[in-house]
């Protein structure tokens, strides 16, 4: 078992775990703190890959001792600088919209208005290429008891405290509240993923794609 390097005096950081000779996994206590740390490190470390997750930040291309020394200088804040803003038009007609609204004690239009009013932030990416875990939902939402064998691309779903948009067709157990025609993953583009950690996202209710409301 690889020894975990301790980091003293930094709020929310539980340690730095070496990953081979030239990478490290910083363990933190909160997704917001993981995002903030990853963006802070990006401004200070060159030529490495920095990947936030729910409670870790992987720093690839930098030895653990150097990463631990850098993290010692960090404030531990969960505040992040404003990232680029992406507006996503959504037709709110998902198959789980009405039952989820009932579960949350809301009318359907109340759920839609509350979801569209929030400025979400991409905390980290995973599950599938281009899939971002978006912070900002005011609810804790249970996953479906039985995942669907196929969820269509562009489906907007809720699970736990997250919002996500399926970039490609895949199985999935998130509660589907709507759909968009925005392309989230284009491997031929210079930046294949529309959602990157730190990106701000606003969902805009439309009656149909093309901007009609």
Short mmCIF file of C-alpha atoms in Angstrom, two decimals:
data_model
loop_
_atom_site.label_atom_id
_atom_site.label_comp_id
_atom_site.label_asym_id
_atom_site.label_seq_id
_atom_site.Cartn_x
_atom_site.Cartn_y
_atom_site.Cartn_z
CA UNK A 1 0.00 0.00 0.00
CA UNK A 2 1.45 3.35 -1.03
CA UNK A 3 1.86 5.77 1.87
CA UNK A 4 -0.38 8.83 1.83
CA UNK A 5 1.47 12.13 2.23
CA UNK A 6 -0.13 14.34 4.84
CA UNK A 7 -1.03 17.96 4.13
CA UNK A 8 -1.32 20.06 7.25
CA UNK A 9 -3.36 23.19 7.77
CA UNK A 10 -5.37 23.04 4.54
CA UNK A 11 -9.13 22.80 5.05
CA UNK A 12 -10.78 19.77 3.49
CA UNK A 13 -7.62 18.05 2.19
CA UNK A 14 -7.13 14.60 3.73
CA UNK A 15 -3.89 13.67 1.98
CA UNK A 16 -1.92 13.18 -1.23
CA UNK A 17 -1.54 9.64 -2.54
CA UNK A 18 1.36 8.87 -4.93
CA UNK A 19 0.29 7.25 -8.21
CA UNK A 20 3.44 5.80 -9.73
CA UNK A 21 6.52 8.02 -9.87
CA UNK A 22 5.05 11.02 -11.68
CA UNK A 23 1.43 11.44 -10.59
CA UNK A 24 -0.57 12.06 -7.44
CA UNK A 25 -4.14 11.81 -6.21
CA UNK A 26 -5.18 14.61 -3.85
CA UNK A 27 -8.01 13.47 -1.57
CA UNK A 28 -10.53 16.12 -0.47
CA UNK A 29 -13.86 16.14 1.32
CA UNK A 30 -16.19 17.88 -1.14
CA UNK A 31 -16.85 18.13 -4.92
CA UNK A 32 -16.76 21.96 -4.80
CA UNK A 33 -13.36 21.83 -3.12
CA UNK A 34 -12.07 19.33 -5.70
CA UNK A 35 -13.12 21.65 -8.53
CA UNK A 36 -11.62 24.72 -6.84
CA UNK A 37 -8.32 22.93 -6.19
CA UNK A 38 -8.10 21.61 -9.76
CA UNK A 39 -8.55 25.11 -11.22
CA UNK A 40 -6.06 26.56 -8.73
CA UNK A 41 -3.48 23.93 -9.70
CA UNK A 42 -4.05 24.51 -13.43
CA UNK A 43 -2.83 28.09 -12.99
CA UNK A 44 0.37 26.90 -11.31
CA UNK A 45 1.44 23.61 -12.89
CA UNK A 46 2.47 23.29 -16.53
CA UNK A 47 2.40 20.32 -18.92
CA UNK A 48 0.35 17.98 -16.75
CA UNK A 49 -3.19 16.63 -16.83
CA UNK A 50 -5.32 17.71 -13.87
CA UNK A 51 -8.57 15.80 -13.45
CA UNK A 52 -11.10 16.60 -10.71
CA UNK A 53 -13.61 14.00 -9.52
CA UNK A 54 -16.18 13.98 -6.71
CA UNK A 55 -13.60 13.93 -3.90
CA UNK A 56 -10.22 13.65 -5.58
CA UNK A 57 -7.97 15.56 -7.96
CA UNK A 58 -5.56 13.55 -10.12
CA UNK A 59 -2.39 15.43 -11.06
CA UNK A 60 -0.60 13.50 -13.80
CA UNK A 61 3.00 14.39 -14.69
CA UNK A 62 4.06 15.75 -11.32
CA UNK A 63 5.50 13.72 -8.39
CA UNK A 64 3.44 13.48 -5.21
CA UNK A 65 6.00 15.34 -3.09
CA UNK A 66 5.79 18.37 -5.39
CA UNK A 67 1.97 18.22 -5.47
CA UNK A 68 1.82 18.04 -1.67
CA UNK A 69 4.11 21.07 -1.39
CA UNK A 70 1.88 23.02 -3.78
CA UNK A 71 -1.30 22.04 -1.97
CA UNK A 72 0.22 23.28 1.30
CA UNK A 73 0.07 26.78 -0.24
CA UNK A 74 -3.62 26.51 -1.16
CA UNK A 75 -6.28 28.24 0.95
CA UNK A 76 -8.74 25.32 0.91
CA UNK A 77 -11.47 27.59 -0.49
CA UNK A 78 -14.43 26.22 -2.45
CA UNK A 79 -14.74 29.43 -4.49
CA UNK A 80 -13.94 29.14 -8.20
CA UNK A 81 -13.43 31.82 -10.85
CA UNK A 82 -16.25 32.26 -13.34
CA UNK A 83 -15.83 29.88 -16.26
CA UNK A 84 -17.36 30.23 -19.72
CA UNK A 85 -21.18 30.30 -19.80
CA UNK A 86 -23.07 27.82 -21.99
CA UNK A 87 -26.83 28.12 -22.53
CA UNK A 88 -28.60 24.84 -23.24
CA UNK A 89 -32.13 24.96 -24.73
CA UNK A 90 -34.28 22.26 -23.16
CA UNK A 91 -37.71 20.91 -24.02
CA UNK A 92 -38.91 19.87 -20.56
CA UNK A 93 -40.98 16.82 -21.46
CA UNK A 94 -38.97 13.94 -19.99
CA UNK A 95 -40.72 10.72 -18.98
CA UNK A 96 -39.81 11.22 -15.31
CA UNK A 97 -40.74 14.91 -15.09
CA UNK A 98 -44.28 14.54 -13.72
CA UNK A 99 -43.60 11.68 -11.25
CA UNK A 100 -40.45 13.43 -10.01
CA UNK A 101 -42.34 16.69 -9.49
CA UNK A 102 -44.91 14.79 -7.45
CA UNK A 103 -42.16 13.11 -5.43
CA UNK A 104 -40.63 16.52 -4.65
CA UNK A 105 -44.00 18.04 -3.77
CA UNK A 106 -43.93 20.45 -6.70
CA UNK A 107 -46.08 21.24 -9.69
CA UNK A 108 -44.36 20.41 -12.99
CA UNK A 109 -43.99 24.08 -13.93
CA UNK A 110 -42.46 24.81 -10.50
CA UNK A 111 -39.83 22.13 -10.97
CA UNK A 112 -39.01 23.40 -14.48
CA UNK A 113 -38.81 27.03 -13.34
CA UNK A 114 -36.55 26.16 -10.40
CA UNK A 115 -34.23 24.04 -12.53
CA UNK A 116 -33.93 26.70 -15.25
CA UNK A 117 -33.36 29.48 -12.70
CA UNK A 118 -30.11 27.97 -11.40
CA UNK A 119 -26.69 28.67 -12.88
CA UNK A 120 -25.11 25.22 -12.79
CA UNK A 121 -21.36 24.58 -12.74
CA UNK A 122 -19.58 21.53 -14.18
CA UNK A 123 -17.79 20.02 -11.17
CA UNK A 124 -16.15 17.12 -13.02
CA UNK A 125 -16.62 14.84 -16.01
CA UNK A 126 -16.98 11.09 -16.24
CA UNK A 127 -19.27 8.12 -16.94
CA UNK A 128 -19.04 8.76 -20.73
CA UNK A 129 -16.98 11.13 -22.91
CA UNK A 130 -18.53 14.60 -22.68
CA UNK A 131 -20.72 13.81 -19.66
CA UNK A 132 -20.45 16.53 -17.01
CA UNK A 133 -21.65 16.33 -13.41
CA UNK A 134 -23.32 19.71 -12.87
CA UNK A 135 -23.68 21.27 -9.43
CA UNK A 136 -26.56 23.57 -8.60
CA UNK A 137 -29.66 21.41 -8.32
CA UNK A 138 -31.72 22.36 -5.25
CA UNK A 139 -32.87 18.76 -4.74
CA UNK A 140 -31.57 15.33 -3.77
CA UNK A 141 -33.11 13.02 -6.34
CA UNK A 142 -33.09 9.20 -6.17
CA UNK A 143 -31.94 7.24 -9.18
CA UNK A 144 -34.42 4.96 -10.90
CA UNK A 145 -34.89 1.58 -9.24
CA UNK A 146 -34.17 -0.09 -12.62
CA UNK A 147 -31.89 1.74 -15.08
CA UNK A 148 -33.11 2.14 -18.65
CA UNK A 149 -31.23 -0.02 -21.17
CA UNK A 150 -31.00 3.00 -23.51
CA UNK A 151 -31.14 6.74 -22.86
CA UNK A 152 -31.14 8.93 -25.96
CA UNK A 153 -28.42 11.54 -26.61
CA UNK A 154 -29.38 14.98 -25.30
CA UNK A 155 -31.51 13.63 -22.45
CA UNK A 156 -31.36 15.90 -19.40
CA UNK A 157 -31.48 14.02 -16.11
CA UNK A 158 -31.23 14.45 -12.35
CA UNK A 159 -29.63 12.09 -9.83
CA UNK A 160 -28.55 12.85 -6.29
CA UNK A 161 -27.60 16.53 -6.22
CA UNK A 162 -26.46 16.48 -9.86
CA UNK A 163 -27.81 17.43 -13.26
CA UNK A 164 -26.38 15.66 -16.31
CA UNK A 165 -26.93 15.64 -20.07
CA UNK A 166 -26.30 12.36 -21.90
CA UNK A 167 -23.84 13.09 -24.75
CA UNK A 168 -24.44 9.75 -26.49
CA UNK A 169 -26.93 6.91 -26.27
CA UNK A 170 -26.20 4.68 -23.27
CA UNK A 171 -27.87 2.85 -20.40
CA UNK A 172 -28.74 5.11 -17.49
CA UNK A 173 -30.66 5.39 -14.26
CA UNK A 174 -31.04 9.16 -13.94
CA UNK A 175 -34.50 10.75 -13.74
CA UNK A 176 -35.11 12.27 -17.18
CA UNK A 177 -36.81 15.67 -17.15
CA UNK A 178 -36.12 16.96 -20.67
CA UNK A 179 -34.02 16.86 -23.83
CA UNK A 180 -31.76 19.14 -25.85
CA UNK A 181 -30.26 19.08 -29.34
CA UNK A 182 -26.94 20.59 -28.20
CA UNK A 183 -23.90 18.51 -29.19
CA UNK A 184 -21.89 17.79 -26.04
CA UNK A 185 -19.19 15.55 -27.49
CA UNK A 186 -17.52 15.99 -30.89
CA UNK A 187 -14.22 14.07 -31.15
CA UNK A 188 -13.34 15.95 -34.37
CA UNK A 189 -13.52 19.38 -32.69
CA UNK A 190 -10.43 21.15 -31.27
CA UNK A 191 -12.13 20.95 -27.85
CA UNK A 192 -14.24 17.78 -28.08
CA UNK A 193 -16.23 18.31 -24.84
CA UNK A 194 -18.67 21.21 -24.54
CA UNK A 195 -18.73 20.78 -20.76
CA UNK A 196 -15.37 21.06 -19.00
CA UNK A 197 -14.78 21.49 -15.26
CA UNK A 198 -15.62 25.06 -14.27
CA UNK A 199 -18.01 25.68 -17.20
CA UNK A 200 -21.19 27.49 -16.14
CA UNK A 201 -24.43 26.12 -17.60
CA UNK A 202 -27.88 27.66 -17.83
CA UNK A 203 -30.81 25.56 -19.02
CA UNK A 204 -33.31 27.57 -21.07
CA UNK A 205 -36.84 26.23 -21.41
CA UNK A 206 -38.07 26.09 -25.01
CA UNK A 207 -41.16 24.61 -26.63
CA UNK A 208 -39.09 23.22 -29.48
CA UNK A 209 -35.47 23.36 -30.59
CA UNK A 210 -34.54 26.44 -32.55
CA UNK A 211 -35.39 28.81 -29.69
CA UNK A 212 -39.18 28.89 -29.80
CA UNK A 213 -40.57 29.45 -26.28
#
